[in-house]
Amino acid sequence: MINLPLLPIIIPLFTAIILMFFGKNVSMQKWIGAIATAGTVVASIVLVNTVRTDGIQTVNLGSWEAPFGITMVSDMLSALLVTTTSIITFFVLLYSFRSIGKDRERFYYYPVVQFLLVGVNGAFTTGDIFNLFVFFEVMLMSSYVLIVLGGTKVQLRESIKYILVNIISSALFVVMVAYLYSVLGTLNMADISVKIADVDQPGILTVIAVMFLVVYGLKGAIFPLYFWLPGSYYAPPTPVLALFGALLTKVGVYSIMRTYTLFFYHDTGYTHAILGWLAVITIIVGCIGAIAYWDVKKIIIYNIIIAVGVILFGVSVMSPESLEGSIYYLIHDMIIKAALFLLVGVMIAITGTSNLRKMGGLIKDYPWLGWTFLIATLTLAGIPPFSGFIGKVLLVRGSFAAEAYIGGGMILLSSLFVLYSVIKIFLNGVWGVPKEYDGRNKHNAFYLWGCAVFLVILAVAYGVGAEAVRPLISQASEALADPGIYIQAVLKE
Amino acid sequence: MRTNDVILQTVTTIVSFMIILFSVQLFFAGHYHPGGGFIGGLMTSGALVLLLLAFDIKTVSKILPVDYKLLIAIGLLLAVGTGAGALLFDVPFLTHAYNYFNLPLLGKTSLHTAVIFDTGVYLVVIGVTMTIIQTIGVSE
């Protein structure tokens, strides 16, 4: 079917529209939402399979040929990310059923989640730089609604911050697209790449490259543009936080990956060196934050920043091996961050607090929760059988081969800090002396854990079954390392 | 003391019709002249806002018993449905079709599926504008 790459975008879009008709009928919304999201997952898995056998899939919207119309491109990287996104959204949706609460459900929570899925899947799939902006906005608008929905004081304060930062970065995005368009006269990504190669990236394009780094850095939270993230992500309830932590920053990371491998690969001594140093400092800042806090949500939030740094360092090295590591780590991180946020959410549901000092001894009454959490922490830190390991090995090997010893060393060192920060949650919250808890959502703890555990299983399978996943990742990194493959597929020259 | 705004209300009843006619003209002009669904929708909601100014929310909702949130959904459904109609013919999403028809009264006219898409835009714009204004209007 010719429109297959679009299905993971169209299905949630239709679902969101249909859910708007059932504004007050919450159980109907739940059923339709869950079934449709399962459909999205199936469609995206079929898409991955098609890309694996038949190569990069493209759709020229409205039947207009490649540089003139909008082209949607599903290469292996975007297909994998779309699949990961759909799976995560599915489990977070199930998790929301018992945790988000009637007040939010009755005010269009489920349609907005679907719109978020539209935005993220669209941003991963599009092959047009302005269309990427539009999908960014679809995603951001939905995230504005999700962050403020419920209207508690802290949410209102943080959403103002969040919206302000993102509006500025969106305006900057438009300005940069305008610059790029005035230099090259095209918006199609493959065509942009061809035209940049034609003029061999003069100074003005290097400026634009750095400014794109600023734009995507604001979305993806790299140093020094991460300042809004810890506060803003702390405000919304757990399922929303899981969606944000797993998906939103990763779209920024994906965009940097795409632009820095497809467009601006001619002056790597300058642009990629900046990216590399920023990534290293991002890792350091994330580590400092992750070990500084005694709040379970804050600790995991700072772990997002570490992961962004680790992935981007792989991009800055630009060797096939480090790119492969970056992709592997990106997908691993999306899954495990969602799982960790959901698990932490279960702990908060039981204890009624996110303060680590007020927790303790959860393992006595909730052994299933405790052991799952331990596995999740080991996965996050990259202990060998689990999925964080392979990505980091590839990244470290890639950066040592490229003689980037500082970055490679930082990646290794950061694992220690990551492990320390999450083991701190385990030792103080799960281990230790049991306490009395009065969490309001205690009775749902087992259901909520049930949703999270699927993601943990997925993360473990992703690590144990690395041999099976590896060909997909290699295929994805080939298209990144050689822009010719992507251009060939889109422009069909 | 209640002010008597009979002049405003009388003028509004006439003028709002003219504005709506103008907005429909703008909407249908879209393909060949400046105009289209967005500006047409804004103009129609301009007429509705004038009604809201001259009368109050209750009266207007009695004249036009429309749930504007549903209007957004219907508009989106039209727009996305037009695009997704292409899926049935196995051509890329958003591929439009047009042809010339001999209609009674109008003669030879081109009918284009882009108009259905634009109708969707038109409805969404009205729905969003009116939802915003009415929500702000009733909140204390």
XYZ file of C-alpha atoms in Angstrom:
633
model
C 0.000 0.000 0.000
C 1.379 3.294 -1.165
C 0.391 5.308 1.922
C 1.873 2.931 4.488
C 4.426 5.435 5.932
C 1.540 7.783 6.660
C -0.623 5.327 8.587
C 1.102 5.940 11.966
C 0.208 9.625 11.489
C -3.278 9.325 10.008
C -4.637 6.736 12.457
C -4.029 8.849 15.603
C -5.219 11.948 13.748
C -8.547 10.324 12.907
C -8.774 8.924 16.415
C -8.231 12.344 17.945
C -10.994 13.818 15.793
C -13.427 11.023 16.594
C -12.643 11.278 20.312
C -13.589 14.948 20.184
C -17.169 13.867 19.459
C -17.282 11.920 22.737
C -16.268 14.798 24.979
C -17.971 13.567 28.147
C -18.183 9.839 27.454
C -14.947 8.801 29.117
C -15.245 5.018 28.823
C -15.943 5.334 25.095
C -12.827 7.497 24.765
C -10.754 4.893 26.562
C -11.909 2.039 24.349
C -11.521 3.864 21.050
C -8.187 5.345 22.093
C -6.710 2.018 23.179
C -7.864 0.119 20.105
C -6.697 2.809 17.698
C -3.302 3.107 19.371
C -2.893 -0.655 19.141
C -3.688 -0.229 15.436
C -0.972 2.409 15.179
C 1.519 0.026 16.770
C 0.614 -2.697 14.281
C 0.865 -0.287 11.336
C 4.291 0.926 12.437
C 5.597 -2.618 12.894
C 4.408 -3.467 9.381
C 6.193 -0.310 8.236
C 9.474 -1.409 9.838
C 9.161 -4.743 8.105
C 8.494 -3.093 4.740
C 11.472 -0.766 5.126
C 13.631 -3.743 6.097
C 12.769 -5.695 2.956
C 12.154 -2.950 0.373
C 14.382 -0.097 1.515
C 13.387 3.503 2.245
C 9.711 4.264 1.682
C 8.595 7.658 0.423
C 5.202 9.230 -0.201
C 4.829 12.410 -2.232
C 1.790 14.050 -0.673
C -0.800 15.097 -3.220
C 1.115 13.267 -5.980
C 3.496 16.222 -6.474
C 6.996 15.105 -7.435
C 9.809 15.204 -4.905
C 11.361 18.636 -4.500
C 8.072 20.455 -5.185
C 5.597 18.770 -2.895
C 5.891 17.576 0.680
C 7.612 14.204 0.807
C 7.178 11.867 3.741
C 10.206 9.638 4.135
C 10.373 6.499 6.239
C 13.904 5.279 6.451
C 14.814 2.679 9.048
C 15.655 5.276 11.705
C 12.319 7.049 11.476
C 10.370 3.797 11.172
C 12.023 2.444 14.329
C 11.402 5.668 16.216
C 7.768 5.748 15.082
C 7.333 2.180 16.306
C 8.942 2.964 19.658
C 6.791 6.064 20.031
C 3.584 4.198 19.269
C 4.391 1.391 21.690
C 5.266 3.811 24.491
C 2.114 5.844 23.892
C 0.030 2.669 23.990
C 1.276 1.660 27.444
C 1.175 5.185 28.810
C -2.419 5.382 27.585
C -3.286 2.191 29.452
C -1.514 3.602 32.507
C -3.558 6.807 32.263
C -6.846 4.897 32.529
C -6.457 4.457 36.276
C -4.162 7.316 37.177
C -5.038 10.507 35.330
C -8.348 11.121 37.095
C -11.860 12.099 36.020
C -11.203 15.841 35.987
C -8.613 15.649 33.273
C -10.332 12.873 31.329
C -13.459 14.919 30.870
C -11.503 17.800 29.379
C -10.148 16.152 26.240
C -7.119 14.410 27.749
C -7.298 11.435 25.371
C -7.741 13.424 22.126
C -4.756 15.577 23.081
C -2.589 12.497 23.694
C -3.521 11.323 20.199
C -2.564 14.710 18.770
C 0.772 14.435 20.555
C 1.290 11.074 18.875
C 0.435 12.685 15.515
C 3.021 15.396 16.095
C 5.816 13.082 17.201
C 5.229 10.468 14.497
C 4.939 13.206 11.900
C 8.170 14.874 12.982
C 9.979 11.536 12.726
C 8.563 10.796 9.282
C 8.610 14.072 7.394
C 11.130 14.853 4.655
C 10.473 18.567 4.440
C 12.037 21.092 6.776
C 9.012 23.359 7.044
C 6.707 20.411 7.505
C 9.022 19.381 10.323
C 8.324 22.771 11.895
C 4.573 22.229 11.524
C 4.753 18.819 13.178
C 6.906 20.320 15.932
C 4.102 22.783 16.537
C 1.434 20.050 16.533
C 3.498 18.227 19.131
C 4.204 21.363 21.180
C 0.603 22.610 21.183
C -0.529 19.238 22.496
C 2.217 19.320 25.094
C 1.116 22.806 26.192
C -2.368 21.447 26.801
C -1.076 18.368 28.602
C 1.261 20.348 30.843
C -1.445 22.786 31.964
C -4.449 20.425 32.019
C -5.748 20.192 35.562
C -4.801 23.766 36.377
C -2.924 23.360 39.665
C -0.755 26.259 40.728
C 2.605 24.675 39.943
C 1.337 23.555 36.524
C 0.253 27.081 35.639
C 3.600 28.546 36.671
C 5.667 25.967 34.822
C 3.504 26.002 31.714
C 4.106 29.727 31.306
C 7.843 29.065 31.417
C 7.539 26.127 29.038
C 5.363 27.946 26.515
C 7.582 31.031 26.575
C 10.744 29.040 25.879
C 9.134 27.006 23.138
C 7.544 29.966 21.400
C 10.923 31.676 21.261
C 12.590 28.569 19.898
C 9.784 28.100 17.360
C 10.184 31.662 16.150
C 13.895 31.027 15.841
C 13.120 27.866 13.888
C 11.039 29.847 11.385
C 13.796 32.431 11.020
C 16.350 29.701 10.381
C 14.132 28.028 7.784
C 13.799 31.450 6.153
C 17.587 31.876 6.068
C 18.061 28.403 4.675
C 15.397 29.026 2.055
C 16.908 32.330 0.983
C 20.324 30.708 0.585
C 19.236 27.503 -1.138
C 15.720 28.121 -2.451
C 14.338 24.754 -1.411
C 12.668 23.155 1.599
C 12.822 19.477 0.712
C 15.443 17.854 2.943
C 17.023 15.700 0.246
C 17.138 18.642 -2.131
C 18.658 20.848 0.577
C 21.368 18.245 1.070
C 22.132 18.155 -2.658
C 22.282 21.933 -2.900
C 24.530 22.274 0.155
C 26.885 19.692 -1.341
C 26.869 21.718 -4.589
C 28.081 24.890 -2.897
C 30.255 22.984 -0.386
C 28.815 24.688 2.719
C 30.132 28.262 2.770
C 30.281 30.282 5.999
C 26.644 31.351 6.001
C 25.503 27.719 6.031
C 27.788 26.953 8.954
C 26.123 29.831 10.795
C 22.729 28.361 9.963
C 23.956 24.958 11.144
C 24.925 26.369 14.533
C 21.638 28.225 14.801
C 19.737 25.026 14.033
C 21.677 23.492 16.892
C 20.334 26.275 19.124
C 16.752 25.677 17.917
C 16.819 21.919 18.338
C 18.913 22.252 21.473
C 16.111 24.247 23.077
C 13.655 21.481 22.211
C 16.014 18.682 23.096
C 17.522 20.212 26.249
C 21.282 20.356 25.664
C 23.596 22.557 27.704
C 23.139 25.586 28.064
C 19.563 25.450 26.768
C 18.210 22.840 29.171
C 17.279 25.294 31.953
C 13.508 25.063 31.433
C 13.321 21.283 31.507
C 13.712 20.243 35.169
C 10.995 22.610 36.376
C 8.568 22.146 33.509
C 8.717 18.366 33.496
C 8.210 18.265 37.235
C 4.765 19.875 37.022
C 2.456 17.522 35.058
C 1.132 14.176 36.382
C 3.055 10.930 35.844
C 1.640 9.623 32.531
C 2.143 13.022 30.905
C 5.634 13.204 32.356
C 6.394 9.765 30.918
C 5.237 10.876 27.466
C 7.278 14.064 27.681
C 10.402 12.420 29.038
C 10.326 9.600 26.533
C 9.248 11.438 23.408
C 9.570 15.220 23.324
C 13.283 15.762 23.899
C 14.011 12.829 21.607
C 12.345 14.640 18.712
C 14.864 17.437 19.171
C 17.667 14.870 19.320
C 16.370 13.185 16.174
C 16.261 16.543 14.367
C 19.872 17.273 15.287
C 20.811 13.785 14.091
C 19.004 14.320 10.822
C 20.272 17.806 10.032
C 23.849 17.142 11.141
C 24.168 13.970 9.106
C 22.103 14.947 6.080
C 22.785 18.694 5.656
C 25.785 20.030 7.498
C 28.458 17.340 7.233
C 30.985 19.372 5.211
C 32.565 21.458 7.986
C 32.574 18.909 10.795
C 35.727 20.368 12.333
C 33.644 23.323 13.449
C 29.976 22.343 13.774
C 30.451 18.818 15.071
C 33.194 19.913 17.452
C 30.744 22.387 19.007
C 28.117 19.667 19.207
C 30.618 17.320 20.809
C 31.682 19.751 23.521
C 28.104 20.761 24.260
C 27.189 17.093 24.538
C 30.013 16.485 27.017
C 28.963 19.436 29.178
C 25.340 18.292 28.924
C 26.377 14.927 30.343
C 28.247 16.618 33.198
C 25.343 18.933 34.060
C 22.908 16.031 33.955
C 25.125 13.979 36.270
C 25.378 16.825 38.765
C 21.600 17.213 38.796
C 20.929 13.496 38.993
C 23.037 12.959 42.109
C 22.060 16.235 43.785
C 18.347 15.632 44.347
C 16.386 13.568 46.830
C 13.256 13.691 44.753
C 12.497 10.635 42.617
C 10.985 12.601 39.735
C 13.838 15.113 39.647
C 16.456 12.337 39.579
C 14.915 10.677 36.536
C 14.377 14.049 34.859
C 18.087 14.822 35.100
C 18.779 11.382 33.681
C 16.964 12.533 30.520
C 19.561 15.277 30.142
C 22.441 12.824 30.567
C 20.989 10.580 27.876
C 20.562 13.494 25.477
C 24.245 14.295 25.930
C 25.317 10.678 25.403
C 23.292 10.300 22.203
C 24.453 13.596 20.760
C 28.078 12.844 21.468
C 27.703 9.796 19.248
C 26.288 12.032 16.512
C 29.157 14.476 16.832
C 31.748 11.734 16.283
C 30.060 10.848 12.971
C 31.628 7.428 12.484
C 29.293 4.610 11.393
C 29.908 2.793 14.660
C 29.116 5.771 16.893
C 26.014 6.605 14.858
C 24.865 3.033 15.290
C 25.480 3.348 19.007
C 23.529 6.593 19.102
C 20.517 5.052 17.396
C 20.625 1.989 19.604
C 20.924 4.135 22.706
C 18.187 6.524 21.539
C 15.603 3.759 21.238
C 16.752 2.117 24.459
C 16.489 5.415 26.262
C 12.973 6.168 25.023
C 11.697 2.824 26.270
C 13.479 2.762 29.602
C 12.737 6.393 30.464
C 9.036 5.797 29.900
C 9.248 2.633 32.022
C 11.137 4.391 34.816
C 8.750 7.323 34.961
C 5.809 4.934 35.107
C 7.465 2.882 37.865
C 8.316 6.001 39.832
C 4.690 6.981 39.312
C 3.613 3.724 40.953
C 5.858 4.499 43.919
C 4.300 7.956 44.182
C 0.823 6.439 43.885
C 1.593 4.187 46.857
C 3.460 6.606 49.080
C 1.714 9.831 48.136
C 5.024 11.692 47.988
C 7.935 12.019 45.627
C 10.384 12.829 48.413
C 12.862 9.999 48.749
C 13.443 10.690 52.453
C 9.798 9.942 53.201
C 9.882 6.563 51.445
C 11.375 3.250 52.431
C 10.788 -0.460 52.574
C 8.471 -0.739 49.612
C 10.010 -4.139 48.825
C 8.306 -5.723 51.844
C 4.737 -5.096 50.739
C 5.348 -4.639 47.030
C 8.112 -7.078 46.033
C 6.987 -7.144 42.368
C 7.439 -3.387 42.171
C 10.829 -3.449 43.888
C 12.442 -6.084 41.696
C 11.060 -4.568 38.488
C 12.513 -1.269 39.555
C 15.902 -2.864 40.183
C 15.925 -4.405 36.700
C 14.914 -1.063 35.214
C 17.738 0.738 37.011
C 20.308 -1.824 35.862
C 18.982 -1.502 32.315
C 19.268 2.267 32.459
C 22.831 2.180 33.710
C 23.925 -0.301 31.053
C 24.763 -3.474 32.959
C 25.747 -6.114 30.339
C 22.770 -8.342 29.615
C 20.441 -5.362 29.436
C 19.834 -2.888 26.667
C 21.783 0.169 27.863
C 24.994 -1.810 27.466
C 25.251 -2.388 23.723
C 24.510 1.209 22.816
C 27.175 2.480 25.175
C 29.735 -0.070 24.010
C 29.254 1.015 20.421
C 29.392 4.670 21.427
C 32.564 4.268 23.476
C 34.253 2.143 20.837
C 33.270 4.628 18.146
C 34.579 7.617 20.033
C 37.840 5.920 21.069
C 38.395 4.877 17.458
C 37.918 8.515 16.458
C 40.352 9.507 19.259
C 37.642 11.407 21.133
C 38.917 10.164 24.473
C 37.330 12.833 26.654
C 33.834 12.203 25.328
C 34.197 8.442 25.418
C 35.533 8.660 28.947
C 32.656 10.892 29.987
C 30.157 8.381 28.620
C 31.786 5.650 30.700
C 31.982 7.841 33.766
C 28.380 9.019 33.386
C 27.196 5.403 33.665
C 28.535 5.357 37.206
C 26.655 8.489 38.139
C 23.479 7.218 36.469
C 23.778 3.965 38.366
C 24.450 5.808 41.631
C 21.476 8.143 41.165
C 18.929 5.401 40.470
C 20.365 2.936 42.948
C 19.882 5.719 45.483
C 16.165 5.523 44.737
C 16.308 1.760 45.084
C 18.233 1.728 48.363
C 16.281 4.512 50.052
C 12.846 4.039 48.577
C 12.507 0.340 47.886
C 14.949 -1.093 50.416
C 15.182 0.053 54.051
C 12.675 0.309 56.852
C 8.987 -0.009 55.855
C 6.756 2.945 56.647
C 3.028 3.606 56.698
C 1.729 5.068 53.469
C -1.474 6.837 52.576
C -1.192 7.317 48.828
C -4.594 8.082 47.351
C -4.080 5.816 44.386
C -2.699 2.851 46.360
C -5.447 0.431 45.307
C -4.477 0.812 41.649
C -0.794 0.153 42.218
C -0.862 -3.360 40.759
C -2.658 -2.244 37.599
C -0.248 0.665 37.099
C 2.736 -1.605 37.663
C 1.252 -4.003 35.086
C 1.415 -1.298 32.425
C 4.976 -0.334 33.305
C 6.289 -3.868 33.446
C 5.575 -4.420 29.751
C 7.946 -1.598 28.897
C 10.592 -3.060 31.221
C 10.183 -6.441 29.527
C 10.498 -4.720 26.159
C 13.687 -2.961 27.278
C 15.165 -6.227 28.557
C 14.216 -8.029 25.352
C 15.786 -5.205 23.371
C 19.045 -5.831 25.203
C 18.978 -9.632 25.287
C 17.781 -9.853 21.693
C 20.363 -7.352 20.450
C 21.490 -9.859 17.851
C 18.038 -9.764 16.261
C 17.708 -5.984 16.410
C 21.219 -5.216 15.218
C 20.533 -5.556 11.437
C 17.729 -2.987 11.732
C 19.981 -0.565 13.602
C 22.790 -1.085 11.079
C 20.395 -0.359 8.243
C 19.320 2.830 10.007
C 22.877 4.006 10.606
C 23.915 3.261 7.006
C 21.395 5.797 5.732
C 22.715 8.327 8.265
C 26.373 7.748 7.466
C 25.782 8.001 3.711
C 23.339 10.808 2.768
C 23.382 9.517 -0.810
C 21.063 6.655 0.137
C 18.468 9.059 1.518
C 18.745 11.462 -1.434
C 18.525 8.624 -3.921
C 15.350 7.326 -2.294
C 13.629 10.721 -2.273
C 14.706 12.355 -5.515
C 14.995 9.064 -7.464
C 17.768 10.423 -9.635
C -29.895 51.502 34.804
C -30.152 49.410 31.649
C -28.902 51.223 28.613
C -31.052 51.021 25.530
C -28.989 49.930 22.558
C -31.736 49.731 19.966
C -29.630 51.418 17.289
C -26.768 48.980 17.732
C -29.116 46.009 17.651
C -30.999 47.191 14.558
C -27.844 47.932 12.646
C -26.348 44.608 13.718
C -29.234 42.559 12.354
C -28.665 44.085 8.915
C -24.886 44.359 8.930
C -24.195 40.850 10.214
C -25.983 39.422 7.175
C -23.828 41.524 4.892
C -20.686 40.364 6.648
C -21.722 36.742 6.359
C -22.458 37.145 2.654
C -19.051 38.765 2.200
C -17.392 35.916 4.065
C -19.087 33.350 1.827
C -17.911 35.326 -1.187
C -14.360 35.302 0.199
C -14.582 31.582 0.860
C -15.643 30.651 -2.681
C -13.241 33.100 -4.312
C -10.299 31.288 -2.742
C -9.138 29.311 -5.750
C -8.869 32.140 -8.267
C -8.704 35.286 -6.145
C -7.437 36.255 -2.711
C -9.546 34.579 -0.032
C -10.177 31.022 1.101
C -11.287 29.021 4.082
C -9.207 30.766 6.711
C -10.162 34.371 6.027
C -13.740 33.339 5.211
C -14.060 31.567 8.530
C -12.596 34.514 10.403
C -15.033 36.859 8.693
C -18.020 34.665 9.546
C -16.956 34.523 13.158
C -16.543 38.304 12.958
C -20.238 38.526 12.147
C -21.053 36.203 15.041
C -18.919 38.291 17.395
C -20.850 41.382 16.294
C -24.043 39.561 17.250
C -22.486 38.717 20.620
C -21.631 42.382 21.148
C -25.089 43.631 20.312
C -27.005 40.898 22.143
C -25.835 38.514 24.848
C -24.521 34.981 24.771
C -27.874 33.400 25.649
C -29.742 35.141 22.830
C -27.116 34.286 20.263
C -27.022 30.648 21.310
C -30.814 30.599 20.964
C -30.610 31.935 17.395
C -27.696 29.663 16.490
C -27.864 26.526 18.660
C -24.411 25.333 17.593
C -21.872 23.503 19.754
C -18.710 25.099 18.416
C -16.454 22.395 19.851
C -18.343 19.869 17.724
C -17.927 22.217 14.785
C -14.135 21.943 15.170
C -14.379 18.161 15.136
C -16.664 18.153 12.074
C -14.353 20.532 10.243
C -11.297 18.413 11.008
C -13.158 15.304 9.923
C -14.017 16.943 6.577
C -10.453 18.098 5.967
C -8.722 14.883 6.981
C -11.460 12.823 5.330
C -10.847 14.574 2.010
C -7.160 13.806 2.280
C -7.783 10.238 3.350
C -10.250 9.734 0.493
C -7.152 9.400 -1.660
C -6.321 6.205 0.232
C -9.385 4.548 -1.280
C -8.035 5.111 -4.807
C -4.517 3.996 -3.822
C -2.905 7.335 -4.622
C -0.822 9.373 -2.137
C -2.603 11.087 0.753
C -4.062 14.522 -0.050
C -4.213 13.885 -3.814
C -7.158 15.935 -5.027
C -9.435 15.446 -7.987
C -11.411 17.898 -10.122
C -13.588 17.950 -13.177
C -15.860 20.253 -15.141
C -19.597 19.871 -14.792
C -22.540 21.508 -16.505
C -24.678 22.623 -13.605
C -28.129 24.135 -14.011
C -28.070 27.944 -13.658
C -24.282 28.107 -13.160
C -23.307 26.567 -16.492
C -19.875 25.012 -16.957
C -18.293 24.905 -13.503
C -15.181 23.216 -12.200
C -15.729 21.283 -9.015
C -12.615 20.463 -7.004
C -12.265 18.318 -3.893
C -10.020 21.056 -2.473
C -13.246 22.938 -1.752
C -14.294 20.203 0.686
C -10.908 20.513 2.357
C -11.382 24.267 2.541
C -14.850 23.811 4.015
C -13.174 21.851 6.762
C -10.732 24.704 7.359
C -13.652 27.155 7.322
C -15.568 25.222 9.979
C -12.502 24.715 12.171
C -11.680 28.422 12.094
C -15.238 29.382 13.064
C -15.292 26.713 15.750
C -11.958 27.699 17.286
C -12.634 31.441 17.220
C -16.088 31.133 18.714
C -14.949 28.628 21.343
C -12.190 30.985 22.453
C -14.438 34.041 22.571
C -17.351 32.323 24.290
C -15.102 30.602 26.831
C -13.467 33.878 27.774
C -16.881 35.538 27.740
C -18.530 33.260 30.305
C -15.620 32.689 32.710
C -15.752 34.895 35.775
